[in-house]
């Protein structure tokens, strides 16, 4: 079987979110399987956009959910690493010759003295890490073998968040 990941057309565009916000939808992945059902077991992520204004500390948690809102897995960007992998703790089955969507949400760090940043207007970008050839992977139901995902990579996979210190409104 094969597994291909692409940005779904329902993925949100650039938006502003308040620092300290939780559960902010940042992107929707479309997983497509051919020849057999595939149970996705892990998803590799990259904090893209190496702008000096953003750092892994700006995102405190990434949560991956299915279309019904069930949490499938979580991950964090540790230290200065711009890479993270979520090992899924619930089944995410992509049907044979069909597709399934994976929703990514982030919790944003607070802004202020002694926090991840003291400046608003930071651009934060998260993408699927397509350079990690075995990072996003599933197990084929018929073959029982590990199947590595393919697909284009880039910051367009997950939206860019310009987060501000205004906690009164989150706009899309």
Coordinates of N, CA, C and O in Angstrom, one line a residue:
X1 N 0.8 -1.2 0.0 CA 0.0 0.0 0.0 C 0.9 1.2 0.0 O 2.1 1.2 0.2
X2 N 0.2 2.4 -0.2 CA 0.9 3.7 -0.2 C 0.1 4.6 0.7 O -1.1 4.5 0.8
X3 N 0.8 5.6 1.2 CA 0.2 6.6 2.1 C 0.7 8.0 1.7 O 1.9 8.2 1.6
X4 N -0.2 8.9 1.3 CA 0.2 10.2 0.8 C -0.5 11.2 1.7 O -1.7 11.1 2.0
X5 N 0.2 12.2 2.1 CA -0.3 13.3 2.9 C -0.3 14.6 2.2 O 0.7 14.9 1.5
X6 N -1.4 15.4 2.2 CA -1.4 16.7 1.6 C -2.3 17.6 2.5 O -3.0 17.2 3.3
X7 N -2.1 18.9 2.2 CA -2.9 19.9 2.9 C -4.4 19.7 2.4 O -4.6 19.6 1.2
X8 N -5.3 19.6 3.3 CA -6.7 19.6 2.9 C -7.2 20.9 2.6 O -6.8 21.9 3.2
X9 N -8.2 21.0 1.7 CA -8.7 22.3 1.2 C -9.5 23.0 2.4 O -9.7 24.2 2.3
X10 N -9.8 22.3 3.4 CA -10.5 22.9 4.6 C -9.5 23.5 5.6 O -10.0 24.1 6.6
X11 N -8.2 23.4 5.3 CA -7.2 23.9 6.3 C -7.4 25.4 6.3 O -7.5 26.1 5.3
X12 N -7.3 26.0 7.5 CA -7.5 27.4 7.7 C -6.3 28.2 7.1 O -5.2 27.7 7.0
X13 N -6.6 29.4 6.7 CA -5.5 30.3 6.2 C -4.9 31.1 7.4 O -5.2 30.9 8.5
X14 N -4.0 31.9 7.1 CA -3.3 32.8 8.1 C -4.3 33.4 9.0 O -5.4 33.9 8.6
X15 N -4.0 33.5 10.3 CA -4.9 34.2 11.2 C -4.1 34.7 12.4 O -2.9 34.3 12.6
X16 N -4.7 35.5 13.2 CA -4.1 36.0 14.4 C -4.8 35.3 15.6 O -6.0 35.0 15.6
X17 N -3.9 34.9 16.6 CA -4.4 34.3 17.8 C -3.7 34.9 19.0 O -2.6 35.3 18.9
X18 N -4.4 35.0 20.1 CA -3.9 35.6 21.3 C -2.9 34.6 22.0 O -3.1 33.4 22.0
X19 N -1.8 35.2 22.5 CA -0.9 34.5 23.3 C -1.6 33.8 24.4 O -2.6 34.3 25.0
X20 N -1.2 32.6 24.8 CA -1.8 31.8 25.8 C -3.1 31.1 25.4 O -3.7 30.4 26.2
X21 N -3.5 31.2 24.1 CA -4.7 30.5 23.6 C -4.4 29.0 23.6 O -3.2 28.6 23.3
X22 N -5.4 28.2 23.8 CA -5.3 26.8 23.7 C -6.2 26.3 22.6 O -7.2 26.9 22.3
X23 N -5.9 25.1 22.1 CA -6.7 24.4 21.1 C -7.0 25.2 19.9 O -8.1 25.3 19.4
X24 N -6.0 25.9 19.3 CA -6.1 26.7 18.1 C -5.9 25.8 16.9 O -4.8 25.2 16.7
X25 N -6.9 25.7 16.1 CA -6.8 24.9 14.9 C -5.8 25.5 13.9 O -5.9 26.7 13.5
X26 N -4.7 24.8 13.6 CA -3.7 25.3 12.7 C -3.6 24.6 11.3 O -3.0 25.1 10.4
X27 N -4.2 23.5 11.2 CA -4.2 22.8 9.9 C -4.9 21.5 9.9 O -5.3 20.9 10.9
X28 N -5.2 21.1 8.6 CA -5.9 19.9 8.4 C -5.1 19.1 7.3 O -4.9 19.6 6.2
X29 N -4.7 17.9 7.7 CA -4.0 17.0 6.8 C -5.0 16.1 6.1 O -5.9 15.5 6.8
X30 N -4.8 15.8 4.8 CA -5.6 14.8 4.1 C -4.7 13.6 3.9 O -3.7 13.7 3.2
X31 N -5.0 12.5 4.5 CA -4.2 11.2 4.3 C -5.0 10.4 3.3 O -6.2 10.1 3.5
X32 N -4.3 9.9 2.3 CA -4.9 9.0 1.3 C -4.1 7.7 1.2 O -2.9 7.7 1.1
X33 N -4.9 6.6 1.3 CA -4.3 5.3 1.3 C -4.7 4.6 0.0 O -5.8 4.7 -0.5
X34 N -3.8 3.8 -0.6 CA -4.1 3.0 -1.8 C -3.8 1.5 -1.5 O -2.8 1.2 -0.7
X35 N -4.6 0.6 -2.0 CA -4.4 -0.8 -2.0 C -4.7 -1.5 -0.7 O -4.8 -2.8 -0.6
X36 N -4.7 -0.8 0.5 CA -5.0 -1.4 1.7 C -5.3 -0.3 2.8 O -4.9 0.8 2.6
X37 N -6.1 -0.7 3.8 CA -6.3 0.2 4.9 C -4.9 0.4 5.6 O -4.1 -0.5 5.7
X38 N -4.7 1.6 6.1 CA -3.5 1.9 6.8 C -3.8 2.6 8.1 O -4.5 3.5 8.2
X39 N -3.2 2.0 9.2 CA -3.4 2.6 10.5 C -2.2 3.4 10.8 O -1.1 2.9 11.0
X40 N -2.4 4.8 10.8 CA -1.3 5.7 11.0 C -0.8 5.6 12.4 O -1.7 5.7 13.3
X41 N 0.5 5.4 12.6 CA 1.0 5.3 14.0 C 1.7 6.5 14.5 O 1.9 6.6 15.7
X42 N 2.3 7.3 13.6 CA 3.0 8.5 14.1 C 3.0 9.5 13.0 O 3.0 9.2 11.8
X43 N 3.2 10.8 13.4 CA 3.2 11.9 12.5 C 4.4 12.8 12.9 O 4.4 13.2 14.1
X44 N 5.3 13.1 12.0 CA 6.4 14.0 12.3 C 6.1 15.4 11.9 O 5.5 15.6 10.8
X45 N 6.4 16.3 12.7 CA 6.2 17.7 12.5 C 7.4 18.6 12.5 O 8.4 18.2 13.1
X46 N 7.4 19.7 11.9 CA 8.5 20.6 11.8 C 8.0 22.0 12.1 O 7.0 22.4 11.5
X47 N 8.7 22.7 12.9 CA 8.4 24.2 13.1 C 9.2 24.9 12.0 O 10.4 25.0 12.0
X48 N 8.4 25.3 10.9 CA 9.1 25.8 9.8 C 9.2 27.4 9.9 O 8.7 27.9 11.0
X49 N 9.7 28.0 8.9 CA 9.8 29.5 9.0 C 10.9 29.8 10.1 O 10.5 30.1 11.2
X50 N 12.1 29.7 9.7 CA 13.2 29.9 10.7 C 13.4 31.3 11.1 O 14.5 31.7 11.5
X51 N 12.4 32.1 11.0 CA 12.4 33.5 11.4 C 12.9 33.6 12.9 O 12.5 32.9 13.7
X52 N 13.7 34.6 13.1 CA 14.3 34.8 14.5 C 13.2 35.2 15.5 O 13.4 35.1 16.7
X53 N 12.0 35.6 15.0 CA 10.9 36.0 15.9 C 10.2 34.8 16.5 O 9.4 35.0 17.4
X54 N 10.4 33.6 15.9 CA 9.6 32.5 16.5 C 10.7 31.4 17.0 O 11.8 31.4 16.5
X55 N 10.2 30.7 18.0 CA 11.0 29.6 18.5 C 10.1 28.5 19.0 O 8.9 28.7 19.2
X56 N 10.7 27.3 19.2 CA 9.9 26.2 19.6 C 9.1 26.5 20.9 O 8.1 25.9 21.2
X57 N 9.6 27.4 21.7 CA 9.0 27.7 23.0 C 7.7 28.4 22.8 O 6.9 28.5 23.8
X58 N 7.4 29.0 21.6 CA 6.2 29.7 21.3 C 5.0 28.7 21.3 O 3.8 29.2 21.4
X59 N 5.2 27.4 21.1 CA 4.1 26.4 21.0 C 4.3 25.5 22.2 O 5.4 24.9 22.3
X60 N 3.4 25.4 23.1 CA 3.5 24.6 24.3 C 3.0 23.2 24.1 O 3.4 22.3 24.9
X61 N 2.1 23.0 23.1 CA 1.6 21.6 22.9 C 1.0 21.6 21.5 O 0.3 22.6 21.0
X62 N 1.2 20.5 20.8 CA 0.5 20.2 19.5 C -0.4 19.0 19.8 O 0.0 18.0 20.3
X63 N -1.7 19.1 19.5 CA -2.7 18.0 19.6 C -3.2 17.6 18.3 O -3.7 18.5 17.5
X64 N -3.2 16.3 18.0 CA -3.7 15.8 16.7 C -5.0 15.1 17.0 O -5.1 14.3 17.9
X65 N -6.1 15.4 16.2 CA -7.4 14.9 16.4 C -8.0 14.3 15.1 O -7.6 14.7 14.0
X66 N -8.9 13.4 15.2 CA -9.7 13.0 14.0 C -10.9 13.8 13.8 O -11.1 14.8 14.5
X67 N -11.7 13.5 12.8 CA -12.8 14.3 12.4 C -13.9 14.4 13.4 O -14.7 15.3 13.4
X68 N -13.9 13.4 14.4 CA -14.9 13.5 15.4 C -14.4 14.2 16.7 O -15.2 14.4 17.6
X69 N -13.2 14.7 16.6 CA -12.6 15.5 17.7 C -11.9 14.6 18.8 O -11.4 15.1 19.8
X70 N -11.8 13.3 18.5 CA -11.0 12.4 19.4 C -9.6 12.7 19.3 O -9.0 12.8 18.2
X71 N -8.9 12.9 20.5 CA -7.5 13.1 20.5 C -6.8 11.8 20.1 O -7.0 10.8 20.7
X72 N -5.9 11.9 19.1 CA -5.1 10.8 18.6 C -3.7 10.8 19.2 O -3.1 9.7 19.3
X73 N -3.2 11.9 19.4 CA -1.8 12.0 19.9 C -1.5 13.5 20.2 O -2.1 14.4 19.8
X74 N -0.4 13.6 21.0 CA 0.1 15.0 21.3 C 1.7 15.0 21.1 O 2.3 13.9 21.1
X75 N 2.2 16.1 21.0 CA 3.7 16.2 21.0 C 4.1 17.7 21.4 O 3.2 18.6 21.5
X76 N 5.3 17.8 21.8 CA 5.9 19.2 22.1 C 7.2 19.3 21.3 O 7.9 18.4 21.0
X77 N 7.5 20.6 21.1 CA 8.8 20.9 20.5 C 9.7 21.1 21.8 O 9.5 22.0 22.6
X78 N 10.8 20.3 21.9 CA 11.6 20.3 23.1 C 12.9 21.2 22.9 O 13.6 21.0 21.9
X79 N 13.1 22.0 23.9 CA 14.3 22.9 23.9 C 14.3 23.7 22.6 O 13.4 24.4 22.4
X80 N 15.4 23.7 21.9 CA 15.5 24.5 20.7 C 15.2 23.7 19.4 O 15.3 24.2 18.3
X81 N 14.8 22.4 19.6 CA 14.5 21.6 18.4 C 13.3 22.1 17.7 O 12.2 22.3 18.3
X82 N 13.4 22.2 16.4 CA 12.2 22.6 15.6 C 11.5 21.4 15.0 O 10.7 21.5 14.1
X83 N 11.8 20.2 15.6 CA 11.2 18.9 15.1 C 10.5 18.2 16.3 O 11.1 18.2 17.4
X84 N 9.4 17.6 16.0 CA 8.7 16.8 17.0 C 7.9 15.7 16.3 O 7.5 15.8 15.2
X85 N 7.7 14.6 17.0 CA 6.9 13.5 16.4 C 5.9 13.1 17.4 O 6.2 12.9 18.6
X86 N 4.7 12.9 16.9 CA 3.6 12.4 17.8 C 3.3 10.9 17.5 O 3.0 10.6 16.4
X87 N 3.5 10.1 18.5 CA 3.1 8.7 18.4 C 1.6 8.6 18.8 O 1.3 9.0 19.9
X88 N 0.8 8.2 17.8 CA -0.6 8.2 18.0 C -1.0 7.2 19.1 O -0.5 6.0 19.0
X89 N -1.9 7.5 20.0 CA -2.3 6.6 21.0 C -3.7 6.1 20.8 O -4.2 5.3 21.6
X90 N -4.4 6.5 19.7 CA -5.7 6.0 19.3 C -5.6 5.6 17.8 O -4.8 6.2 17.1
X91 N -6.4 4.7 17.3 CA -6.4 4.3 15.9 C -6.8 5.5 15.0 O -7.7 6.2 15.3
X92 N -6.0 5.6 13.9 CA -6.3 6.6 12.9 C -6.2 5.8 11.6 O -5.1 5.6 11.0
X93 N -7.3 5.2 11.2 CA -7.4 4.3 10.0 C -7.7 5.1 8.8 O -8.8 5.7 8.7
X94 N -6.8 5.0 7.8 CA -7.1 5.6 6.5 C -7.6 4.4 5.6 O -6.9 3.4 5.4
X95 N -8.8 4.5 5.1 CA -9.4 3.4 4.3 C -8.8 3.1 3.0 O -8.3 4.1 2.3
X96 N -8.7 1.9 2.6 CA -8.2 1.5 1.3 C -8.8 2.3 0.2 O -10.1 2.4 0.1
X97 N -8.0 2.9 -0.6 CA -8.4 3.7 -1.8 C -9.4 4.8 -1.4 O -10.3 5.2 -2.1
X98 N -9.1 5.3 -0.2 CA -9.9 6.4 0.4 C -9.0 7.4 1.1 O -7.8 7.3 1.1
X99 N -9.7 8.3 1.9 CA -8.9 9.3 2.6 C -9.5 9.5 4.0 O -10.7 9.2 4.3
X100 N -8.7 10.1 4.9 CA -9.2 10.5 6.2 C -8.4 11.8 6.6 O -7.3 12.1 6.0
X101 N -9.0 12.6 7.4 CA -8.4 13.9 7.8 C -8.0 13.9 9.2 O -8.6 13.4 10.1
X102 N -6.8 14.6 9.4 CA -6.2 14.7 10.7 C -6.1 16.2 11.0 O -5.6 17.0 10.1
X103 N -6.6 16.6 12.1 CA -6.7 18.0 12.5 C -5.6 18.3 13.5 O -5.5 17.6 14.5
X104 N -4.9 19.4 13.3 CA -3.8 19.8 14.2 C -4.1 21.1 15.0 O -4.6 22.0 14.4
X105 N -4.0 21.0 16.3 CA -4.3 22.2 17.1 C -3.0 22.5 18.0 O -2.3 21.6 18.3
X106 N -2.8 23.7 18.3 CA -1.7 24.1 19.1 C -2.2 24.9 20.3 O -3.2 25.6 20.3
X107 N -1.4 24.8 21.4 CA -1.5 25.7 22.5 C -0.3 26.7 22.4 O 0.8 26.3 22.2
X108 N -0.6 28.0 22.5 CA 0.4 29.0 22.4 C 0.9 29.5 23.7 O 0.2 29.6 24.7
X109 N 2.2 29.8 23.8 CA 2.8 30.3 25.0 C 2.3 31.7 25.3 O 1.8 32.4 24.4
X110 N 2.4 32.1 26.6 CA 2.1 33.4 27.0 C 3.2 34.4 26.5 O 4.4 34.0 26.3
X111 N 2.9 35.7 26.4 CA 3.8 36.7 26.2 C 4.0 37.6 27.4 O 3.1 37.8 28.1
X112 N 5.3 37.9 27.7 CA 5.5 38.8 28.9 C 6.9 38.6 29.4 O 7.7 37.7 28.9
X113 N 7.3 39.3 30.4 CA 8.6 39.3 31.0 C 8.8 37.9 31.5 O 8.0 37.3 32.3
X114 N 9.9 37.3 31.2 CA 10.2 35.9 31.6 C 9.5 34.8 30.9 O 9.6 33.6 31.3
X115 N 8.8 35.1 29.9 CA 8.0 34.1 29.1 C 8.8 33.8 27.8 O 9.9 34.2 27.6
X116 N 8.2 32.9 27.0 CA 8.9 32.5 25.7 C 9.3 33.7 24.9 O 10.3 33.7 24.2
X117 N 8.5 34.7 24.9 CA 8.8 36.0 24.2 C 8.1 37.1 25.0 O 7.1 36.9 25.7
X118 N 8.6 38.3 24.8 CA 8.0 39.5 25.3 C 7.4 40.4 24.3 O 7.0 41.5 24.6
X119 N 7.4 39.9 23.0 CA 7.0 40.7 21.9 C 5.8 40.1 21.2 O 5.8 38.9 21.0
X120 N 4.8 40.9 20.9 CA 3.7 40.4 20.1 C 4.0 40.4 18.6 O 5.0 41.1 18.2
X121 N 3.2 39.8 17.8 CA 3.4 39.9 16.3 C 4.4 38.8 15.8 O 4.9 38.9 14.7
X122 N 4.5 37.7 16.6 CA 5.4 36.6 16.2 C 4.7 35.7 15.2 O 3.6 35.3 15.4
X123 N 5.5 35.4 14.1 CA 5.0 34.5 13.1 C 5.4 33.1 13.5 O 6.6 32.8 13.5
X124 N 4.4 32.2 13.7 CA 4.7 30.8 14.1 C 4.2 29.9 13.0 O 3.0 30.0 12.6
X125 N 5.0 29.0 12.4 CA 4.6 28.1 11.4 C 4.9 26.7 11.8 O 6.0 26.4 12.3
X126 N 4.0 25.7 11.5 CA 4.2 24.3 11.7 C 3.8 23.6 10.5 O 2.8 23.9 9.8
X127 N 4.6 22.6 10.1 CA 4.4 21.8 8.9 C 4.6 20.3 9.2 O 5.3 20.0 10.2
X128 N 4.1 19.5 8.3 CA 4.5 18.0 8.4 C 6.0 18.0 8.0 O 6.4 18.6 7.0
X129 N 6.8 17.3 8.8 CA 8.2 17.1 8.4 C 8.4 16.1 7.4 O 8.6 14.9 7.7
X130 N 8.3 16.5 6.1 CA 8.5 15.5 5.0 C 9.9 15.1 4.7 O 10.1 14.1 4.0
X131 N 10.9 15.7 5.4 CA 12.3 15.3 5.2 C 12.6 14.1 6.1 O 13.6 13.4 5.9
X132 N 11.8 13.8 7.1 CA 11.9 12.6 7.9 C 11.2 11.5 7.2 O 10.0 11.3 7.4
X133 N 12.0 10.8 6.4 CA 11.4 9.8 5.5 C 10.6 8.7 6.2 O 9.7 8.1 5.6
X134 N 10.9 8.4 7.5 CA 10.2 7.4 8.2 C 9.4 8.0 9.4 O 9.0 7.3 10.3
X135 N 9.3 9.4 9.4 CA 8.7 10.1 10.5 C 7.2 9.9 10.6 O 6.6 9.7 11.6
X136 N 6.5 10.0 9.4 CA 5.0 9.9 9.4 C 4.8 8.5 8.7 O 5.2 8.2 7.6
X137 N 4.2 7.6 9.5 CA 4.2 6.2 9.2 C 2.9 5.5 9.7 O 2.3 5.9 10.7
X138 N 2.5 4.5 9.0 CA 1.4 3.6 9.4 C 1.7 2.2 9.1 O 2.7 1.8 8.5
X139 N 0.8 1.3 9.5 CA 0.9 -0.1 9.3 C -0.2 -0.6 8.3 O -1.4 -0.3 8.6
X140 N 0.2 -1.2 7.2 CA -0.8 -1.7 6.3 C -1.6 -2.9 6.9 O -1.0 -3.8 7.4
X141 N -2.9 -2.8 6.8 CA -3.8 -3.8 7.3 C -3.6 -5.2 6.7 O -3.6 -6.2 7.3
X142 N -3.5 -5.2 5.3 CA -3.3 -6.4 4.6 C -1.9 -7.0 4.6 O -1.6 -8.1 4.8
X143 N -0.9 -6.1 4.5 CA 0.5 -6.5 4.4 C 1.2 -6.6 5.7 O 2.1 -7.4 5.9
X144 N 0.7 -5.9 6.7 CA 1.3 -5.9 8.0 C 2.7 -5.2 8.1 O 3.4 -5.3 9.0
X145 N 3.0 -4.5 7.0 CA 4.3 -3.8 6.9 C 4.1 -2.3 7.2 O 3.1 -1.7 7.1
X146 N 5.3 -1.7 7.6 CA 5.3 -0.3 7.9 C 5.3 0.4 6.5 O 6.0 0.0 5.6
X147 N 4.5 1.5 6.4 CA 4.4 2.2 5.2 C 4.6 3.7 5.6 O 4.0 4.3 6.4
X148 N 5.7 4.2 4.9 CA 6.1 5.6 5.2 C 5.3 6.6 4.3 O 5.1 6.3 3.1
X149 N 4.8 7.7 4.8 CA 4.0 8.6 4.1 C 4.9 9.4 3.1 O 6.1 9.7 3.4
X150 N 4.4 9.8 2.0 CA 5.0 10.7 1.1 C 4.1 11.9 0.9 O 3.0 11.9 1.4
X151 N 4.6 12.9 0.2 CA 3.7 14.1 -0.1 C 4.6 15.3 0.1 O 5.6 15.3 0.7
X152 N 4.1 16.4 -0.6 CA 4.8 17.6 -0.5 C 4.9 18.1 0.9 O 4.1 17.9 1.7
X153 N 6.0 18.9 1.1 CA 6.2 19.5 2.4 C 6.2 21.0 2.3 O 6.3 21.6 1.2
X154 N 6.1 21.7 3.4 CA 6.1 23.2 3.3 C 5.2 23.8 4.4 O 4.4 23.2 5.0
X155 N 5.5 25.1 4.6 CA 4.8 25.8 5.7 C 3.3 25.9 5.4 O 2.5 26.3 6.2
X156 N 2.9 25.7 4.1 CA 1.5 25.9 3.8 C 0.7 24.7 4.4 O -0.5 24.8 4.4
X157 N 1.3 23.7 4.9 CA 0.6 22.6 5.5 C -0.2 23.0 6.7 O -1.3 22.6 7.0
X158 N 0.5 23.8 7.6 CA -0.2 24.3 8.7 C -0.1 25.8 8.6 O 0.9 26.4 8.2
X159 N -1.1 26.5 9.1 CA -1.2 27.9 8.9 C -0.2 28.6 9.8 O 0.4 28.1 10.7
X160 N 0.1 29.8 9.4 CA 1.0 30.7 10.2 C 0.1 31.4 11.2 O -0.9 31.9 10.9
X161 N 0.6 31.5 12.4 CA -0.1 32.3 13.4 C 0.7 33.5 13.8 O 1.9 33.4 14.1
X162 N 0.1 34.6 13.7 CA 0.7 35.9 14.2 C 0.1 36.1 15.5 O -1.1 36.6 15.6
X163 N 0.8 35.7 16.6 CA 0.1 35.8 17.9 C 0.4 37.1 18.6 O 1.5 37.7 18.5
X164 N -0.7 37.6 19.2 CA -0.6 38.9 19.8 C -0.9 38.8 21.3 O -1.3 37.8 21.8
X165 N -0.7 39.9 22.0 CA -0.9 39.9 23.5 C -2.3 40.3 23.8 O -2.7 40.3 25.0
X166 N -3.2 40.5 22.8 CA -4.6 40.8 23.1 C -5.4 39.6 23.3 O -5.7 38.9 22.3
X167 N -5.7 39.3 24.5 CA -6.4 38.0 24.8 C -7.9 38.2 24.6 O -8.7 37.2 24.9
X168 N -8.4 39.3 24.2 CA -9.8 39.5 24.1 C -10.5 39.0 22.8 O -11.7 38.8 22.8
X169 N -9.7 38.7 21.8 CA -10.3 38.3 20.5 C -9.3 37.4 19.8 O -8.1 37.6 19.7
X170 N -9.8 36.3 19.2 CA -9.1 35.5 18.3 C -9.9 35.5 17.0 O -11.1 35.2 16.9
X171 N -9.3 36.0 15.9 CA -9.9 36.1 14.6 C -9.4 35.2 13.6 O -8.3 34.7 13.7
X172 N -10.2 34.8 12.6 CA -9.8 33.9 11.6 C -10.1 34.6 10.2 O -11.1 35.3 10.1

